[in-house]
mmCIF file of C-alpha atoms in Angstrom:
data_model
loop_
_atom_site.group_PDB
_atom_site.id
_atom_site.type_symbol
_atom_site.label_atom_id
_atom_site.label_comp_id
_atom_site.label_asym_id
_atom_site.label_seq_id
_atom_site.Cartn_x
_atom_site.Cartn_y
_atom_site.Cartn_z
ATOM 1 C CA MET A 1 -101.811 42.958 -56.719
ATOM 2 C CA ASN A 2 -104.516 44.670 -54.689
ATOM 3 C CA ASP A 3 -103.320 48.161 -55.666
ATOM 4 C CA HIS A 4 -103.080 47.246 -59.335
ATOM 5 C CA LEU A 5 -106.561 45.728 -59.473
ATOM 6 C CA LEU A 6 -108.024 48.794 -57.795
ATOM 7 C CA SER A 7 -106.215 51.011 -60.300
ATOM 8 C CA LEU A 8 -107.870 49.065 -63.125
ATOM 9 C CA GLY A 9 -111.300 49.921 -61.760
ATOM 10 C CA PHE A 10 -111.982 46.774 -59.786
ATOM 11 C CA VAL A 11 -113.798 46.937 -56.464
ATOM 12 C CA LYS A 12 -112.974 44.563 -53.626
ATOM 13 C CA SER A 13 -115.987 42.768 -52.230
ATOM 14 C CA LEU A 14 -116.739 43.776 -48.644
ATOM 15 C CA SER A 15 -118.031 40.271 -47.949
ATOM 16 C CA GLU A 16 -115.115 38.310 -49.445
ATOM 17 C CA SER A 17 -111.689 39.954 -49.382
ATOM 18 C CA THR A 18 -110.236 37.786 -52.184
ATOM 19 C CA LEU A 19 -113.017 38.688 -54.635
ATOM 20 C CA TYR A 20 -112.704 41.647 -57.041
ATOM 21 C CA ILE A 21 -115.449 42.835 -59.393
ATOM 22 C CA LYS A 22 -115.359 45.320 -62.246
ATOM 23 C CA LYS A 23 -118.707 46.417 -63.642
ATOM 24 C CA ASN A 24 -119.245 47.859 -67.126
ATOM 25 C CA GLY A 25 -122.962 48.510 -67.173
ATOM 26 C CA ALA A 26 -124.599 45.095 -67.054
ATOM 27 C CA ASP A 27 -121.306 43.338 -67.852
ATOM 28 C CA LEU A 28 -118.917 41.949 -65.253
ATOM 29 C CA THR A 29 -115.293 40.950 -64.936
ATOM 30 C CA ILE A 30 -114.668 38.833 -61.841
ATOM 31 C CA VAL A 31 -111.294 37.970 -60.314
ATOM 32 C CA SER A 32 -110.692 35.682 -57.341
ATOM 33 C CA ILE A 33 -107.206 35.547 -55.792
ATOM 34 C CA TYR A 34 -105.493 32.734 -53.925
ATOM 35 C CA VAL A 35 -101.910 33.740 -53.013
ATOM 36 C CA ASP A 36 -100.375 34.244 -56.499
ATOM 37 C CA ASP A 37 -103.056 32.357 -58.448
ATOM 38 C CA LEU A 38 -105.937 34.159 -60.126
ATOM 39 C CA LEU A 39 -109.262 32.819 -61.321
ATOM 40 C CA ILE A 40 -110.859 35.027 -63.963
ATOM 41 C CA THR A 41 -114.360 34.974 -65.383
ATOM 42 C CA GLY A 42 -116.785 37.448 -66.853
ATOM 43 C CA SER A 43 -119.922 38.021 -68.864
ATOM 44 C CA LYS A 44 -118.002 38.615 -72.114
ATOM 45 C CA GLN A 45 -114.871 37.016 -73.517
ATOM 46 C CA GLU A 46 -113.598 40.391 -74.763
ATOM 47 C CA LEU A 47 -113.544 41.754 -71.206
ATOM 48 C CA ILE A 48 -111.583 38.721 -70.001
ATOM 49 C CA ASP A 49 -109.067 39.052 -72.843
ATOM 50 C CA CYS A 50 -108.664 42.767 -72.149
ATOM 51 C CA PHE A 51 -108.000 42.109 -68.464
ATOM 52 C CA LYS A 52 -105.390 39.457 -69.276
ATOM 53 C CA ALA A 53 -103.589 41.864 -71.603
ATOM 54 C CA GLU A 54 -103.491 44.535 -68.897
ATOM 55 C CA MET A 55 -102.096 42.051 -66.344
ATOM 56 C CA PHE A 56 -99.388 40.790 -68.710
ATOM 57 C CA LYS A 57 -98.125 44.365 -69.046
ATOM 58 C CA GLU A 58 -97.597 44.647 -65.284
ATOM 59 C CA PHE A 59 -96.751 41.103 -64.110
ATOM 60 C CA GLU A 60 -94.925 38.060 -65.359
ATOM 61 C CA MET A 61 -97.791 35.611 -65.679
ATOM 62 C CA THR A 62 -98.815 32.348 -67.334
ATOM 63 C CA ASP A 63 -102.236 31.833 -68.890
ATOM 64 C CA LEU A 64 -103.337 28.270 -68.123
ATOM 65 C CA GLY A 65 -106.536 28.569 -70.159
ATOM 66 C CA LEU A 66 -109.917 27.207 -69.178
ATOM 67 C CA MET A 67 -109.866 26.087 -65.551
ATOM 68 C CA SER A 68 -109.738 22.324 -65.215
ATOM 69 C CA TYR A 69 -107.721 21.802 -62.019
ATOM 70 C CA PHE A 70 -107.228 24.169 -59.088
ATOM 71 C CA LEU A 71 -105.868 23.382 -55.608
ATOM 72 C CA GLY A 72 -106.897 19.738 -55.895
ATOM 73 C CA LEU A 73 -110.327 20.610 -57.266
ATOM 74 C CA GLU A 74 -111.153 19.151 -60.676
ATOM 75 C CA VAL A 75 -113.493 21.239 -62.817
ATOM 76 C CA ARG A 76 -115.151 19.892 -65.944
ATOM 77 C CA GLN A 77 -116.908 22.536 -67.998
ATOM 78 C CA ARG A 78 -119.384 21.836 -70.766
ATOM 79 C CA LYS A 79 -122.114 23.894 -72.383
ATOM 80 C CA ASN A 80 -124.497 25.065 -69.644
ATOM 81 C CA GLU A 81 -122.883 22.682 -67.133
ATOM 82 C CA ILE A 82 -120.051 22.561 -64.598
ATOM 83 C CA PHE A 83 -119.039 19.465 -62.637
ATOM 84 C CA ILE A 84 -116.593 19.663 -59.714
ATOM 85 C CA ASN A 85 -114.965 16.797 -57.856
ATOM 86 C CA GLN A 86 -111.674 15.627 -56.345
ATOM 87 C CA SER A 87 -111.315 12.103 -57.716
ATOM 88 C CA LYS A 88 -107.553 12.430 -58.236
ATOM 89 C CA TYR A 89 -107.084 13.567 -54.643
ATOM 90 C CA ALA A 90 -109.404 10.811 -53.382
ATOM 91 C CA LYS A 91 -107.259 8.194 -55.147
ATOM 92 C CA GLU A 92 -104.142 9.689 -53.555
ATOM 93 C CA ILE A 93 -105.719 9.397 -50.082
ATOM 94 C CA LEU A 94 -106.629 5.749 -50.646
ATOM 95 C CA LYS A 95 -103.086 5.038 -51.789
ATOM 96 C CA LYS A 96 -101.523 6.963 -48.902
ATOM 97 C CA PHE A 97 -103.408 4.925 -46.310
ATOM 98 C CA HIS A 98 -103.076 1.628 -48.213
ATOM 99 C CA MET A 99 -106.782 1.230 -48.890
ATOM 100 C CA GLU A 100 -106.801 0.985 -52.701
ATOM 101 C CA GLY A 101 -108.173 -2.543 -52.507
ATOM 102 C CA CYS A 102 -110.725 -2.029 -49.733
ATOM 103 C CA LYS A 103 -114.329 -3.187 -50.091
ATOM 104 C CA PRO A 104 -116.760 -0.299 -50.861
ATOM 105 C CA VAL A 105 -119.810 0.491 -48.698
ATOM 106 C CA ASP A 106 -122.999 2.411 -49.524
ATOM 107 C CA THR A 107 -122.916 5.038 -46.747
ATOM 108 C CA PRO A 108 -120.057 6.832 -44.961
ATOM 109 C CA MET A 109 -121.393 5.990 -41.494
ATOM 110 C CA GLN A 110 -123.719 3.433 -39.958
ATOM 111 C CA PRO A 111 -127.039 4.832 -38.626
ATOM 112 C CA ARG A 112 -127.637 5.146 -34.876
ATOM 113 C CA VAL A 113 -123.955 4.765 -33.975
ATOM 114 C CA LYS A 114 -122.877 6.699 -30.867
ATOM 115 C CA PHE A 115 -119.295 7.702 -30.068
ATOM 116 C CA TYR A 116 -117.812 8.379 -26.631
ATOM 117 C CA LYS A 117 -114.506 9.989 -25.665
ATOM 118 C CA ASP A 118 -113.775 7.234 -23.166
ATOM 119 C CA ASP A 119 -115.126 4.261 -25.089
ATOM 120 C CA GLY A 120 -112.695 1.774 -23.561
ATOM 121 C CA ALA A 121 -111.327 0.808 -26.980
ATOM 122 C CA VAL A 122 -107.616 0.404 -27.669
ATOM 123 C CA LYS A 123 -105.898 3.721 -28.383
ATOM 124 C CA VAL A 124 -104.282 4.226 -31.789
ATOM 125 C CA ASN A 125 -101.552 6.478 -33.167
ATOM 126 C CA GLU A 126 -103.032 9.979 -32.963
ATOM 127 C CA ASN A 127 -100.782 11.346 -35.727
ATOM 128 C CA HIS A 128 -102.047 8.694 -38.122
ATOM 129 C CA TYR A 129 -105.674 9.396 -37.182
ATOM 130 C CA ARG A 130 -105.245 13.160 -37.490
ATOM 131 C CA SER A 131 -103.552 12.810 -40.856
ATOM 132 C CA LEU A 132 -106.437 10.681 -42.141
ATOM 133 C CA LEU A 133 -109.088 13.103 -40.869
ATOM 134 C CA GLY A 134 -107.169 16.079 -42.244
ATOM 135 C CA CYS A 135 -107.207 14.523 -45.717
ATOM 136 C CA LEU A 136 -110.923 13.786 -45.443
ATOM 137 C CA MET A 137 -111.607 17.376 -44.352
ATOM 138 C CA TYR A 138 -109.973 18.694 -47.519
ATOM 139 C CA LEU A 139 -111.953 16.217 -49.606
ATOM 140 C CA SER A 140 -115.226 17.477 -48.102
ATOM 141 C CA ALA A 141 -114.712 20.714 -50.068
ATOM 142 C CA SER A 142 -116.460 19.007 -52.991
ATOM 143 C CA ARG A 143 -118.162 16.162 -51.128
ATOM 144 C CA PRO A 144 -121.075 17.317 -48.934
ATOM 145 C CA ASP A 145 -122.036 13.650 -48.585
ATOM 146 C CA ILE A 146 -119.124 13.004 -46.178
ATOM 147 C CA MET A 147 -119.340 16.294 -44.264
ATOM 148 C CA HIS A 148 -121.205 14.984 -41.219
ATOM 149 C CA ALA A 149 -119.071 11.865 -40.800
ATOM 150 C CA VAL A 150 -115.833 13.833 -41.067
ATOM 151 C CA GLY A 151 -117.039 16.565 -38.701
ATOM 152 C CA LEU A 152 -118.174 14.023 -36.116
ATOM 153 C CA LEU A 153 -114.948 12.004 -36.184
ATOM 154 C CA SER A 154 -112.873 15.192 -35.970
ATOM 155 C CA ARG A 155 -114.161 15.728 -32.426
ATOM 156 C CA PHE A 156 -112.002 12.820 -31.207
ATOM 157 C CA MET A 157 -108.591 13.745 -32.595
ATOM 158 C CA HIS A 158 -107.124 14.086 -29.085
ATOM 159 C CA CYS A 159 -108.387 10.686 -27.924
ATOM 160 C CA ALA A 160 -108.230 8.526 -31.035
ATOM 161 C CA SER A 161 -109.176 4.900 -30.479
ATOM 162 C CA GLU A 162 -109.571 1.827 -32.651
ATOM 163 C CA GLU A 163 -113.319 2.422 -32.864
ATOM 164 C CA TYR A 164 -112.891 5.912 -34.316
ATOM 165 C CA LEU A 165 -110.203 4.697 -36.708
ATOM 166 C CA GLN A 166 -112.495 1.959 -38.015
ATOM 167 C CA ALA A 167 -115.255 4.548 -38.494
ATOM 168 C CA ALA A 168 -112.825 6.757 -40.436
ATOM 169 C CA LYS A 169 -111.841 3.776 -42.557
ATOM 170 C CA ARG A 170 -115.517 3.206 -43.316
ATOM 171 C CA VAL A 171 -115.619 6.734 -44.766
ATOM 172 C CA MET A 172 -112.637 5.720 -46.915
ATOM 173 C CA ARG A 173 -114.474 2.598 -48.039
ATOM 174 C CA TYR A 174 -117.445 4.763 -49.016
ATOM 175 C CA ILE A 175 -115.103 7.024 -51.013
ATOM 176 C CA LYS A 176 -113.677 3.944 -52.727
ATOM 177 C CA GLY A 177 -117.122 3.186 -54.130
ATOM 178 C CA THR A 178 -117.866 6.822 -55.021
ATOM 179 C CA ILE A 179 -114.407 7.859 -56.232
ATOM 180 C CA ASP A 180 -115.751 9.952 -59.114
ATOM 181 C CA PHE A 181 -118.584 11.640 -57.213
ATOM 182 C CA GLY A 182 -118.862 15.416 -57.124
ATOM 183 C CA VAL A 183 -121.392 18.235 -57.437
ATOM 184 C CA LYS A 184 -123.027 19.171 -60.727
ATOM 185 C CA TYR A 185 -124.263 22.659 -61.590
ATOM 186 C CA VAL A 186 -126.408 23.311 -64.645
ATOM 187 C CA CYS A 187 -127.732 26.493 -66.174
ATOM 188 C CA CYS A 188 -131.209 27.355 -64.862
ATOM 189 C CA PRO A 189 -133.786 29.876 -66.098
ATOM 190 C CA ASN A 190 -133.978 31.390 -62.607
ATOM 191 C CA PHE A 191 -131.136 31.155 -60.121
ATOM 192 C CA LYS A 192 -132.601 31.299 -56.623
ATOM 193 C CA LEU A 193 -130.787 30.840 -53.323
ATOM 194 C CA VAL A 194 -132.517 28.270 -51.117
ATOM 195 C CA GLY A 195 -131.370 27.020 -47.708
ATOM 196 C CA PHE A 196 -132.047 23.955 -45.582
ATOM 197 C CA SER A 197 -131.443 23.930 -41.823
ATOM 198 C CA ASP A 198 -131.615 20.997 -39.424
ATOM 199 C CA SER A 199 -130.399 19.817 -36.045
ATOM 200 C CA ASP A 200 -130.311 16.700 -33.946
ATOM 201 C CA TRP A 201 -130.878 17.018 -30.198
ATOM 202 C CA ALA A 202 -128.211 16.179 -27.626
ATOM 203 C CA GLY A 203 -126.431 13.968 -30.144
ATOM 204 C CA SER A 204 -123.073 14.356 -28.404
ATOM 205 C CA VAL A 205 -123.114 11.834 -25.562
ATOM 206 C CA ASP A 206 -120.153 13.396 -23.737
ATOM 207 C CA ASP A 207 -121.503 16.942 -23.312
ATOM 208 C CA MET A 208 -125.132 16.592 -24.538
ATOM 209 C CA LYS A 209 -124.663 19.270 -27.183
ATOM 210 C CA SER A 210 -126.541 19.162 -30.473
ATOM 211 C CA THR A 211 -125.274 19.306 -34.052
ATOM 212 C CA THR A 212 -126.135 22.081 -36.496
ATOM 213 C CA GLY A 213 -126.398 21.186 -40.151
ATOM 214 C CA PHE A 214 -127.296 23.386 -43.103
ATOM 215 C CA CYS A 215 -126.721 23.708 -46.821
ATOM 216 C CA PHE A 216 -127.601 26.180 -49.563
ATOM 217 C CA ASN A 217 -128.556 25.371 -53.129
ATOM 218 C CA PHE A 218 -128.202 27.913 -55.916
ATOM 219 C CA GLY A 219 -129.901 26.723 -59.043
ATOM 220 C CA SER A 220 -129.203 23.027 -59.362
ATOM 221 C CA GLY A 221 -126.518 22.154 -56.795
ATOM 222 C CA ALA A 222 -125.249 22.860 -53.302
ATOM 223 C CA ILE A 223 -122.784 25.757 -53.043
ATOM 224 C CA ASN A 224 -122.340 25.880 -49.272
ATOM 225 C CA TRP A 225 -122.674 23.271 -46.521
ATOM 226 C CA CYS A 226 -121.845 22.907 -42.842
ATOM 227 C CA SER A 227 -122.006 20.376 -40.008
ATOM 228 C CA ARG A 228 -120.743 21.378 -36.570
ATOM 229 C CA LYS A 229 -121.462 20.983 -32.882
ATOM 230 C CA GLN A 230 -123.438 23.779 -31.251
ATOM 231 C CA GLU A 231 -121.811 25.959 -28.602
ATOM 232 C CA ILE A 232 -124.708 25.697 -26.146
ATOM 233 C CA ILE A 233 -126.606 22.807 -24.579
ATOM 234 C CA ALA A 234 -130.120 22.976 -26.010
ATOM 235 C CA GLN A 235 -132.879 22.100 -23.556
ATOM 236 C CA SER A 236 -135.348 21.030 -26.239
ATOM 237 C CA THR A 237 -135.498 20.020 -29.884
ATOM 238 C CA ALA A 238 -137.081 23.391 -30.672
ATOM 239 C CA GLU A 239 -134.142 25.250 -29.143
ATOM 240 C CA ALA A 240 -131.630 23.100 -31.045
ATOM 241 C CA GLU A 241 -133.493 23.762 -34.307
ATOM 242 C CA PHE A 242 -133.726 27.477 -33.509
ATOM 243 C CA VAL A 243 -129.961 27.705 -32.941
ATOM 244 C CA ALA A 244 -129.328 25.863 -36.226
ATOM 245 C CA ALA A 245 -131.693 28.208 -38.069
ATOM 246 C CA ALA A 246 -129.821 31.214 -36.641
ATOM 247 C CA ALA A 247 -126.521 29.849 -37.976
ATOM 248 C CA ALA A 248 -128.103 29.223 -41.383
ATOM 249 C CA THR A 249 -129.531 32.750 -41.390
ATOM 250 C CA ASN A 250 -126.073 34.227 -40.829
ATOM 251 C CA HIS A 251 -124.739 32.288 -43.794
ATOM 252 C CA ALA A 252 -127.718 33.304 -45.928
ATOM 253 C CA LEU A 253 -126.998 36.992 -45.295
ATOM 254 C CA TRP A 254 -123.349 36.498 -46.298
ATOM 255 C CA LEU A 255 -124.267 34.618 -49.481
ATOM 256 C CA ARG A 256 -126.859 37.237 -50.427
ATOM 257 C CA LYS A 257 -124.228 39.982 -50.173
ATOM 258 C CA ILE A 258 -121.805 38.077 -52.410
ATOM 259 C CA LEU A 259 -124.527 37.339 -54.954
ATOM 260 C CA LYS A 260 -125.431 41.022 -55.030
ATOM 261 C CA ASP A 261 -121.792 41.829 -55.821
ATOM 262 C CA LEU A 262 -122.029 39.370 -58.717
ATOM 263 C CA ASN A 263 -125.182 40.991 -60.149
ATOM 264 C CA GLU A 264 -127.300 38.073 -58.881
ATOM 265 C CA GLU A 265 -129.161 40.053 -56.227
ATOM 266 C CA GLN A 266 -131.838 38.018 -54.468
ATOM 267 C CA VAL A 267 -134.810 40.367 -54.512
ATOM 268 C CA GLU A 268 -137.136 38.009 -52.671
ATOM 269 C CA PRO A 269 -136.399 36.698 -49.145
ATOM 270 C CA THR A 270 -134.192 33.614 -49.076
ATOM 271 C CA SER A 271 -136.263 30.647 -47.966
ATOM 272 C CA ILE A 272 -134.646 28.461 -45.310
ATOM 273 C CA PHE A 273 -136.524 25.204 -44.879
ATOM 274 C CA VAL A 274 -136.858 23.944 -41.304
ATOM 275 C CA ASP A 275 -138.682 20.774 -40.243
ATOM 276 C CA ASN A 276 -139.674 22.061 -36.803
ATOM 277 C CA GLN A 277 -142.803 24.226 -36.624
ATOM 278 C CA VAL A 278 -142.166 25.364 -33.037
ATOM 279 C CA ALA A 279 -138.784 26.816 -33.990
ATOM 280 C CA ILE A 280 -140.400 28.693 -36.880
ATOM 281 C CA SER A 281 -143.113 30.059 -34.567
ATOM 282 C CA ILE A 282 -140.527 31.247 -32.041
ATOM 283 C CA SER A 283 -138.652 33.069 -34.804
ATOM 284 C CA SER A 284 -141.691 35.149 -35.746
ATOM 285 C CA ASN A 285 -143.993 35.247 -32.713
ATOM 286 C CA PRO A 286 -142.881 37.071 -29.525
ATOM 287 C CA VAL A 287 -145.758 35.481 -27.579
ATOM 288 C CA PHE A 288 -143.525 32.440 -27.136
ATOM 289 C CA HIS A 289 -141.116 34.432 -24.944
ATOM 290 C CA GLY A 290 -142.361 32.737 -21.772
ATOM 291 C CA LYS A 291 -141.069 29.381 -22.943
ATOM 292 C CA THR A 292 -137.849 30.767 -24.369
ATOM 293 C CA LYS A 293 -136.533 33.095 -21.669
ATOM 294 C CA HIS A 294 -133.378 31.022 -21.385
ATOM 295 C CA PHE A 295 -132.530 31.438 -25.109
ATOM 296 C CA LYS A 296 -129.499 33.606 -25.762
ATOM 297 C CA ILE A 297 -130.564 37.017 -27.033
ATOM 298 C CA LYS A 298 -128.234 36.829 -30.048
ATOM 299 C CA PHE A 299 -130.422 34.144 -31.653
ATOM 300 C CA TYR A 300 -133.480 36.406 -31.751
ATOM 301 C CA PHE A 301 -131.990 38.451 -34.562
ATOM 302 C CA ILE A 302 -133.839 36.039 -36.883
ATOM 303 C CA ARG A 303 -137.043 37.969 -36.125
ATOM 304 C CA GLU A 304 -135.503 41.238 -37.322
ATOM 305 C CA ILE A 305 -134.028 39.639 -40.424
ATOM 306 C CA GLN A 306 -137.408 38.191 -41.364
ATOM 307 C CA LYS A 307 -139.102 41.569 -40.848
ATOM 308 C CA GLU A 308 -136.516 43.153 -43.160
ATOM 309 C CA GLY A 309 -137.363 40.627 -45.862
ATOM 310 C CA GLU A 310 -133.900 39.096 -46.127
ATOM 311 C CA VAL A 311 -134.738 35.583 -44.947
ATOM 312 C CA LEU A 312 -137.911 33.572 -44.440
ATOM 313 C CA LEU A 313 -138.117 30.373 -42.400
ATOM 314 C CA VAL A 314 -140.385 27.871 -44.145
ATOM 315 C CA TYR A 315 -141.675 24.568 -42.808
ATOM 316 C CA CYS A 316 -140.843 21.361 -44.646
ATOM 317 C CA ARG A 317 -141.525 17.733 -43.822
ATOM 318 C CA ALA A 318 -138.727 15.741 -42.216
ATOM 319 C CA GLU A 319 -138.537 13.464 -45.266
ATOM 320 C CA ASP A 320 -137.921 16.525 -47.495
ATOM 321 C CA GLN A 321 -135.174 17.948 -45.274
ATOM 322 C CA ILE A 322 -131.971 17.865 -47.330
ATOM 323 C CA ALA A 323 -129.830 19.007 -44.380
ATOM 324 C CA ASP A 324 -130.795 15.944 -42.317
ATOM 325 C CA GLY A 325 -127.629 14.188 -43.474
ATOM 326 C CA PHE A 326 -125.462 16.918 -41.904
ATOM 327 C CA THR A 327 -126.717 16.110 -38.395
ATOM 328 C CA LYS A 328 -126.880 12.316 -38.289
ATOM 329 C CA ALA A 329 -126.020 9.149 -40.178
ATOM 330 C CA LEU A 330 -128.876 8.174 -42.509
ATOM 331 C CA PRO A 331 -130.095 4.831 -43.872
ATOM 332 C CA LYS A 332 -129.000 4.014 -47.404
ATOM 333 C CA ALA A 333 -132.188 5.075 -49.245
ATOM 334 C CA LYS A 334 -132.637 8.393 -47.432
ATOM 335 C CA PHE A 335 -128.932 9.171 -47.676
ATOM 336 C CA ALA A 336 -128.972 8.645 -51.457
ATOM 337 C CA ASP A 337 -132.081 10.831 -51.842
ATOM 338 C CA SER A 338 -130.580 13.645 -49.751
ATOM 339 C CA THR A 339 -127.258 13.732 -51.608
ATOM 340 C CA ASN A 340 -128.990 13.568 -54.977
ATOM 341 C CA LYS A 341 -131.043 16.681 -54.131
ATOM 342 C CA MET A 342 -127.788 18.511 -53.395
ATOM 343 C CA GLY A 343 -126.538 17.724 -56.894
ATOM 344 C CA VAL A 344 -124.066 15.046 -55.761
ATOM 345 C CA CYS A 345 -123.600 12.411 -58.446
ATOM 346 C CA SER A 346 -121.028 10.430 -60.383
ATOM 347 C CA ILE A 347 -119.238 11.985 -63.326
ATOM 348 C CA LYS A 348 -120.223 8.894 -65.321
ATOM 349 C CA ASP A 349 -123.881 9.497 -64.557
ATOM 350 C CA LYS A 350 -123.896 13.274 -64.655
ATOM 351 C CA GLU A 351 -126.018 13.346 -67.792
ATOM 352 C CA GLU A 352 -128.873 11.763 -65.852
ATOM 353 C CA CYS A 353 -128.331 12.967 -62.248
#
């Protein structure tokens, strides 16, 4: 497949090995490969039809038409709008774990809840717990609103207890009430990549490590999100935020390269919003070196990236920080506001969201 696509004039993206692009002036034909499945799009229908004809000559293939379902991901396409979700898969999870009739809740996790490895609670079947978390992980591909809860609970797969299982079931109860939620993307006059980076401080009680959370919006909805425990033990909130910003910067560089391949080059620096002014100062002012001598050198690359004009750290108020929900459990009102800004909404309400 690779050799044939290259022979047709496609170029493999250096940033994403499954992505192939063929440029005809300002026009594009884009192919994404997953094993023996191909997703095809382009700037003109004639180019797509021509590519299909060339592929049918070489391979035995089936044209499934406009994409509506792919690897568990449901895609609803309308004029100037795309809505993705996994409601069918979510229903299958509820049925698999016998929770079709559970009572819905408004948030996936209660605020200010702390988890310990040795919490003294009764141990549960680890295979059952791992299976549940594995299903929720796959669901988070279209549900940034459950990313933090799933990531946090995944840290305890080797010591599953009744407390963790009940927390996982709460996520299921949240899904029950938001079964048709997904992310909506609409056509915008100016598509601009914008990032949000946040961190808690020493949120992990067992090892005192912090959690990095970030997401990127392109146009109207989130296209990339992450919530994971940091590798180091931050000695201050500023250091934890600085480490999170470095991780977000790495992702921003990767996304900018892919967008350039797709003729959506981001000419201006990508703004990454951070709600910690000290971390922003450290990233641009070497005078702070006396207070940051213990920082790992690899995180200082943010300074060089900002000088090159690729990324710019921008201050935002804590209440405007969309990525806050990737680092901690939020109260109902703030959680709803954060997810709404990422484009998460119900398919029934997608006209208004």
